[in-house]
Amino acid sequence: MRNVSRRRVFGLFAAGTAAALAGPAALAAARPAPPATVPSLGSDFLWGVASAGFQCEGHAPDSNWTRYVAAHPDYDAYGDAVDFFTRYGSDIGLAAGLGAGVYRISVEWARVQPRPGEWDDAGFAFYDSVLDTMAAHGIRPMLTLDHWVYPGWAADRGGWAHPAMLDDWLANARTVVRRYASRNPLWVTFNEPAAYILNETTNGGLSPVDIPLMQQRLIQAHNTIYDDIHRAQPGAMVTSNLAYIVGSAEPVVNGAMIDGIAAKLDYVGIDYYYGHTPQDLTRLSPGDIKQLWKMPLQPEGIYYALEYYSRRFPGKPLYIVENGMPTENGAPRADGYTRGENLRDSVYWIQRARGDGMNVIGYNYWSITDNYEWGSYTPRFGMYTVDVRTDPGLTRHPTDAVDAYREITRAGGVAGDYRPARGPVACSLVDIPASCADPLTVPR
């Protein structure tokens, strides 16, 4: 099942790449010349950090993912992740110290509804306290309703392939919305739907023949809960964040989902991490989701991603819901590129995008601490690194991104005359063929 899924996603990527390279393709209008200085993002820009329940909380209740970990001896044992469940107060304090005004978490269905029709008061009390702590620090929550995890009892019935899954999901989501709409959160319905479907297929929670069924149910769930959220919270901001890999493949990978929910998106949530050139494809397959974190880093790709969706949804607010840099077991990268440099470079390109007229309203760093990365503790994304394998105290150690983010949030971005530590590549598969004919550049 795993190899089928990996071939499938690589096939989608390859198809999009081939279509773009085959030509003839109409290129967009020439990009603006690189400015000598970039504008500040201003006082209304939302600076945040992001995490997810199963990946950071620990003390996990029975779910599809506790079962996937148990069923795969090649996966790292889960333990208690980084134990956000008991350390949330200090972690939220760290976020406040960074100058973050938004903190993204997920409300785990498995924690609040351990059995069909039965709500767990203690589970909700945990999230109540988390949100109280955020409020005390002046932080606005961004709540994800589904970050790939559902209760074990739903897994027993067949997960998203079961006819009752949509109604049960909505019953939980409505309960969460009623309880927390008064907190004025930003909302994310589903985290990276295409990756969600792929992970379910890879881990045996979904048969490949049921992929269209799950996708249609995710669309129905988003559109239905969108209306419920707006009834409970007038003026709410709701999205489903999408993982951006390459623009030419977006219609294939994310197109059906985004088309299905386009009328019910208050902002476009974008996740961007990796870049790649034609040469990279000979040594690393972007179709192998377990190796994606080893892909090259091209911070300018965040501009291409914003540009793509600003054209797809002219004028609609855009929010970078996830962006970050992985390291292997916390060791320095072989190329010497640091987390702080990558953060500054990424923010520079967001400022370039905003200066070029794209309606970017916010940025979340993934993640404030290292996490359980869906089967492994090896790739580490944390602004604060945590050695789960060898440190029983789960100490939060700051990386150089901590000081970088404090400076960024205080100033509303990098300095106007900042120059990226890593310049843009001349031809990126993140945006082909346009980036090859008209690549982004920086002033000398």
XYZ file of C-alpha atoms in Angstrom:
444
model
C 0.000 0.000 0.000
C 2.829 2.412 0.809
C 4.598 2.008 -2.495
C 1.333 2.449 -4.378
C 0.758 5.756 -2.575
C 4.266 7.017 -3.193
C 4.096 6.171 -6.881
C 0.751 7.933 -7.030
C 1.940 11.209 -5.556
C 5.131 11.160 -7.639
C 3.009 10.506 -10.708
C 0.887 13.572 -9.936
C 4.005 15.684 -9.458
C 5.612 14.361 -12.611
C 2.461 14.933 -14.648
C 2.265 18.544 -13.553
C 5.964 19.076 -14.205
C 5.792 17.485 -17.647
C 2.780 19.562 -18.596
C 4.557 22.760 -17.672
C 7.793 21.856 -19.434
C 6.163 20.515 -22.581
C 4.863 23.937 -23.623
C 3.862 25.970 -25.285
C 2.653 27.652 -22.112
C 1.566 31.217 -21.694
C 3.780 32.956 -19.191
C 2.380 35.465 -16.753
C 3.223 39.111 -17.125
C 6.810 39.975 -16.269
C 7.449 40.218 -12.572
C 8.289 43.601 -11.063
C 11.968 44.508 -10.878
C 13.558 43.770 -7.502
C 13.192 46.787 -5.238
C 16.158 48.347 -3.479
C 14.200 48.122 -0.219
C 11.259 46.011 0.920
C 8.364 47.477 2.910
C 7.573 46.586 6.490
C 4.560 44.302 6.864
C 2.952 46.761 9.262
C 1.286 46.563 12.641
C -1.771 44.662 11.380
C 0.242 41.691 10.099
C -0.342 38.469 12.055
C 2.813 36.765 13.334
C 2.254 33.273 14.658
C 3.568 29.836 15.516
C 1.966 26.526 14.656
C 1.672 23.011 16.040
C -0.738 20.080 16.010
C -2.299 18.052 18.791
C -1.033 14.556 18.094
C 2.383 15.821 17.091
C 3.083 17.735 20.284
C 0.605 16.892 23.061
C 1.557 13.367 24.108
C -0.699 11.392 26.482
C -2.514 10.344 23.324
C -5.930 8.696 23.427
C -6.840 5.841 21.082
C -6.887 7.102 17.484
C -6.115 6.121 13.922
C -2.590 7.410 14.461
C -1.844 5.576 17.711
C -2.797 2.481 15.732
C -0.651 3.372 12.729
C 2.362 3.817 15.011
C 1.702 0.482 16.710
C 1.287 -1.282 13.372
C 4.558 -0.009 11.865
C 7.712 -1.272 13.580
C 9.761 1.119 11.428
C 8.009 4.112 13.030
C 9.529 5.712 16.114
C 7.654 4.906 19.322
C 5.398 7.857 20.134
C 5.990 8.160 23.873
C 4.531 11.510 24.945
C 5.834 13.548 22.011
C 7.120 16.825 23.508
C 4.433 16.733 26.219
C 2.585 19.926 25.360
C -0.245 18.357 27.373
C 1.469 19.252 30.646
C 3.889 21.950 29.383
C 1.472 24.108 27.392
C 1.794 26.986 29.838
C 5.526 27.339 29.332
C 5.308 26.737 25.564
C 2.681 29.453 25.173
C 4.913 31.678 27.267
C 7.761 31.013 24.850
C 5.488 31.988 21.953
C 4.570 35.222 23.691
C 8.259 35.921 24.221
C 8.789 35.663 20.477
C 6.202 38.368 19.878
C 3.741 35.893 18.361
C 0.133 37.053 18.290
C -1.304 33.799 16.885
C -0.824 30.212 18.078
C -2.167 27.393 15.927
C -3.258 24.172 17.615
C -5.684 21.398 16.760
C -8.564 20.301 18.977
C -8.182 16.539 18.854
C -11.436 14.722 18.164
C -10.057 11.585 19.816
C -9.418 13.489 23.055
C -12.865 15.060 23.378
C -15.013 12.172 22.105
C -13.451 8.880 23.205
C -16.610 6.905 22.431
C -19.522 7.494 20.032
C -21.928 10.048 21.445
C -19.859 10.524 24.620
C -18.017 13.780 25.281
C -15.074 13.916 27.658
C -15.265 16.900 30.014
C -11.612 16.503 30.942
C -10.597 16.642 27.295
C -12.456 19.894 26.772
C -11.156 21.259 30.086
C -7.617 20.816 28.742
C -8.356 22.906 25.656
C -10.256 25.444 27.776
C -7.133 25.938 29.846
C -4.874 26.138 26.799
C -7.029 28.888 25.305
C -7.275 30.689 28.644
C -3.481 30.729 28.776
C -3.259 32.105 25.256
C -5.737 34.831 26.134
C -3.714 35.769 29.205
C -0.720 36.346 26.921
C -2.719 38.319 24.352
C -2.455 35.517 21.775
C -5.244 34.690 19.337
C -5.848 30.985 18.696
C -5.908 29.429 15.267
C -7.927 26.228 15.703
C -7.608 23.283 13.357
C -10.620 20.990 13.461
C -8.871 18.027 11.818
C -5.106 17.567 11.667
C -5.251 13.982 10.294
C -6.381 12.320 13.530
C -9.734 10.761 14.410
C -10.881 8.447 17.258
C -10.109 4.744 17.360
C -13.821 3.917 17.291
C -14.129 5.759 13.978
C -11.115 3.842 12.673
C -12.808 0.565 13.690
C -15.686 1.397 11.365
C -13.487 2.216 8.386
C -12.648 5.890 8.845
C -13.578 8.178 5.973
C -14.888 5.277 3.895
C -17.725 4.675 6.387
C -21.102 6.243 5.503
C -21.530 7.775 8.984
C -18.112 9.442 9.098
C -19.265 12.769 7.666
C -22.124 13.167 10.157
C -19.964 12.084 13.088
C -17.198 14.486 12.059
C -19.699 17.320 11.826
C -21.163 16.486 15.249
C -17.710 16.838 16.795
C -16.795 19.946 14.811
C -20.056 21.687 15.734
C -19.431 20.925 19.397
C -15.964 22.454 19.153
C -17.261 25.499 17.284
C -20.040 26.159 19.793
C -17.590 25.932 22.654
C -14.840 28.112 21.212
C -16.376 30.561 18.721
C -16.527 33.210 21.457
C -12.707 33.097 21.651
C -12.559 34.716 18.185
C -10.204 32.129 16.709
C -9.006 31.869 13.161
C -10.258 28.526 11.806
C -8.701 25.747 9.747
C -11.077 22.929 8.844
C -8.702 20.315 7.393
C -4.933 20.358 7.452
C -3.479 19.697 3.982
C -6.364 17.597 2.590
C -4.308 16.022 -0.208
C -1.648 14.892 2.264
C -4.375 13.709 4.657
C -5.791 11.440 1.958
C -2.322 10.242 0.993
C -1.409 9.427 4.594
C -4.633 7.521 5.109
C -3.895 5.472 2.002
C -0.242 4.950 2.907
C -1.053 3.764 6.425
C -3.912 1.467 5.447
C -6.740 3.620 6.786
C -8.197 4.066 3.310
C -8.295 1.897 0.203
C -7.019 3.675 -2.926
C -10.411 3.089 -4.543
C -11.998 5.245 -1.819
C -9.804 8.314 -2.454
C -12.498 10.183 -4.443
C -15.053 9.367 -1.737
C -12.889 10.771 1.050
C -12.121 13.888 -0.952
C -15.797 14.539 -1.600
C -16.608 14.068 2.082
C -13.878 16.518 3.084
C -15.369 19.073 0.699
C -18.858 18.513 2.135
C -17.557 18.734 5.684
C -15.699 21.995 5.041
C -18.611 23.665 3.287
C -21.090 22.627 5.975
C -19.008 23.588 8.998
C -18.088 26.887 7.319
C -21.718 27.946 7.584
C -21.938 26.726 11.189
C -18.832 28.720 12.121
C -20.214 31.893 10.571
C -23.502 31.494 12.409
C -21.661 31.129 15.710
C -18.970 33.720 14.981
C -19.998 36.511 12.588
C -16.967 37.799 10.757
C -15.060 34.542 11.257
C -12.033 33.732 9.104
C -12.101 30.124 7.847
C -9.764 28.179 5.555
C -8.411 24.742 4.760
C -4.641 25.007 4.399
C -2.992 23.573 1.298
C 0.527 22.205 0.915
C 2.145 23.977 -2.037
C 4.818 22.025 -3.890
C 4.811 23.116 -7.532
C 2.408 25.417 -9.307
C 2.047 23.267 -12.409
C 0.864 20.367 -10.246
C -1.523 22.406 -8.076
C -4.552 21.777 -10.321
C -3.881 18.037 -10.057
C -2.914 17.775 -6.387
C -5.095 20.458 -4.771
C -7.381 21.522 -7.598
C -10.438 19.408 -6.849
C -10.430 20.364 -3.178
C -9.860 24.068 -3.724
C -12.506 24.173 -6.461
C -14.969 22.418 -4.172
C -14.517 24.883 -1.305
C -13.631 28.048 -3.226
C -16.923 29.762 -2.415
C -16.369 29.177 1.300
C -12.852 30.386 1.944
C -12.319 33.592 3.887
C -8.574 33.376 3.403
C -6.249 31.004 1.575
C -4.036 29.056 3.966
C -0.747 28.060 2.347
C 1.966 25.729 3.633
C 5.359 26.104 1.961
C 8.603 24.333 2.824
C 10.700 23.012 -0.042
C 12.041 23.818 -3.464
C 13.610 21.753 -6.221
C 15.391 22.168 -9.528
C 15.430 19.770 -12.494
C 18.779 18.446 -11.251
C 17.314 17.476 -7.870
C 14.918 14.990 -9.443
C 17.826 12.685 -10.291
C 18.716 12.184 -6.630
C 15.596 12.772 -4.559
C 11.994 11.929 -5.293
C 9.429 14.479 -4.123
C 6.935 11.636 -4.418
C 8.363 9.884 -1.340
C 6.547 11.697 1.440
C 8.841 10.245 4.120
C 11.796 11.982 2.465
C 10.221 15.330 1.655
C 12.009 16.959 4.572
C 15.310 16.289 2.795
C 14.298 18.346 -0.227
C 16.373 21.468 -0.963
C 15.370 24.739 0.648
C 14.384 27.574 -1.662
C 12.920 30.359 0.468
C 11.963 32.353 -2.634
C 9.415 29.642 -3.384
C 7.149 31.226 -0.772
C 6.799 34.193 -3.152
C 5.859 31.869 -6.025
C 3.267 30.136 -3.842
C 1.714 33.452 -2.828
C 1.787 34.634 -6.430
C 0.011 31.485 -7.621
C -2.874 31.843 -5.170
C -3.110 35.617 -5.539
C -3.838 34.973 -9.214
C -6.209 32.131 -8.418
C -8.118 34.294 -5.892
C -7.506 37.958 -6.739
C -7.656 40.161 -3.675
C -8.459 37.362 -1.222
C -6.361 37.358 1.963
C -3.429 34.933 1.923
C -1.887 33.468 5.071
C 1.258 31.343 5.336
C -0.161 28.831 7.818
C 3.037 26.749 7.913
C 6.646 27.400 6.965
C 9.878 26.199 8.489
C 13.158 24.374 8.058
C 13.949 20.780 9.044
C 17.246 19.567 10.420
C 18.319 15.986 10.996
C 18.219 15.177 14.715
C 18.929 18.836 15.446
C 22.411 18.711 13.858
C 23.641 21.673 11.794
C 22.883 21.423 8.100
C 25.771 20.297 5.915
C 25.493 23.485 3.840
C 25.749 25.683 6.941
C 22.371 27.338 6.341
C 20.778 28.105 9.699
C 17.182 28.220 10.858
C 17.480 31.921 11.566
C 18.819 32.645 8.075
C 16.048 30.629 6.463
C 13.449 32.468 8.558
C 14.775 35.890 7.609
C 15.023 34.909 3.947
C 11.442 33.593 3.920
C 10.110 36.754 5.538
C 12.033 38.854 3.009
C 10.147 37.132 0.185
C 6.834 37.666 1.973
C 7.665 41.365 2.165
C 8.508 41.306 -1.541
C 5.142 39.664 -2.241
C 3.276 42.218 -0.142
C 5.156 45.039 -1.826
C 4.132 43.621 -5.206
C 0.470 43.849 -4.255
C -0.288 40.396 -2.846
C -2.717 40.490 0.074
C -0.629 38.575 2.610
C -2.074 38.939 6.107
C -0.138 36.498 8.281
C 2.693 34.024 8.801
C 3.034 31.044 11.159
C 6.356 29.398 11.860
C 6.201 25.606 11.993
C 6.844 24.816 14.702
C 7.585 26.435 18.025
C 9.073 23.125 19.248
C 10.144 19.921 17.551
C 7.327 17.442 17.045
C 6.483 13.852 16.298
C 6.670 14.010 12.518
C 4.177 11.265 11.668
C 6.332 8.277 12.458
C 9.686 9.873 13.206
C 11.526 12.142 15.603
C 14.444 12.563 13.162
C 13.301 15.639 11.177
C 13.217 18.566 13.573
C 11.432 21.799 12.713
C 11.388 23.492 16.106
C 12.364 27.063 16.808
C 13.079 25.446 20.163
C 14.639 22.044 19.649
C 13.766 19.098 21.920
C 15.739 15.851 21.988
C 12.939 13.388 22.693
C 15.169 10.350 22.322
C 17.853 11.201 24.867
C 16.513 13.950 27.140
C 13.855 12.708 29.582
C 13.385 16.315 30.749
C 12.313 17.358 27.224
C 14.224 20.617 27.581
C 13.375 23.363 25.091
C 16.667 24.607 23.619
C 16.505 27.828 21.576
C 17.873 27.847 18.052
C 19.146 30.976 16.307
C 15.629 31.427 14.900
C 14.402 32.576 18.316
C 16.340 35.848 18.256
C 15.627 36.218 14.542
C 11.872 35.935 15.076
C 11.895 38.379 17.986
C 13.620 40.932 15.774
C 11.185 40.263 12.921
C 8.000 40.554 14.967
C 9.286 43.706 16.666
C 10.158 45.404 13.370
C 7.329 44.073 11.198
C 9.755 42.114 9.022
C 13.403 42.217 8.049
C 15.184 45.497 7.457
C 14.223 47.239 4.236
C 17.716 46.800 2.756
C 18.038 43.132 3.806
C 19.607 40.765 1.261
C 18.847 37.031 1.515
C 21.576 34.761 2.827
C 20.526 32.285 0.138
C 19.770 33.826 -3.228
C 17.051 32.564 -5.570
C 17.793 29.813 -8.073
C 17.574 30.584 -11.778
C 15.042 27.874 -12.587
C 12.826 26.400 -9.887
C 10.331 23.606 -10.306
C 8.282 25.407 -7.681
C 7.148 27.718 -10.491
C 7.763 26.346 -13.963
C 8.119 27.487 -16.661
C 7.769 31.089 -15.457
C 10.677 30.994 -13.003
C 12.968 29.697 -15.740
C 12.016 32.450 -18.199
C 11.591 35.232 -15.625
C 13.223 34.190 -12.335
C 13.100 36.182 -9.154
C 16.253 38.169 -8.497
C 17.585 40.388 -5.726
C 19.220 43.757 -6.211
C 22.992 43.866 -6.084
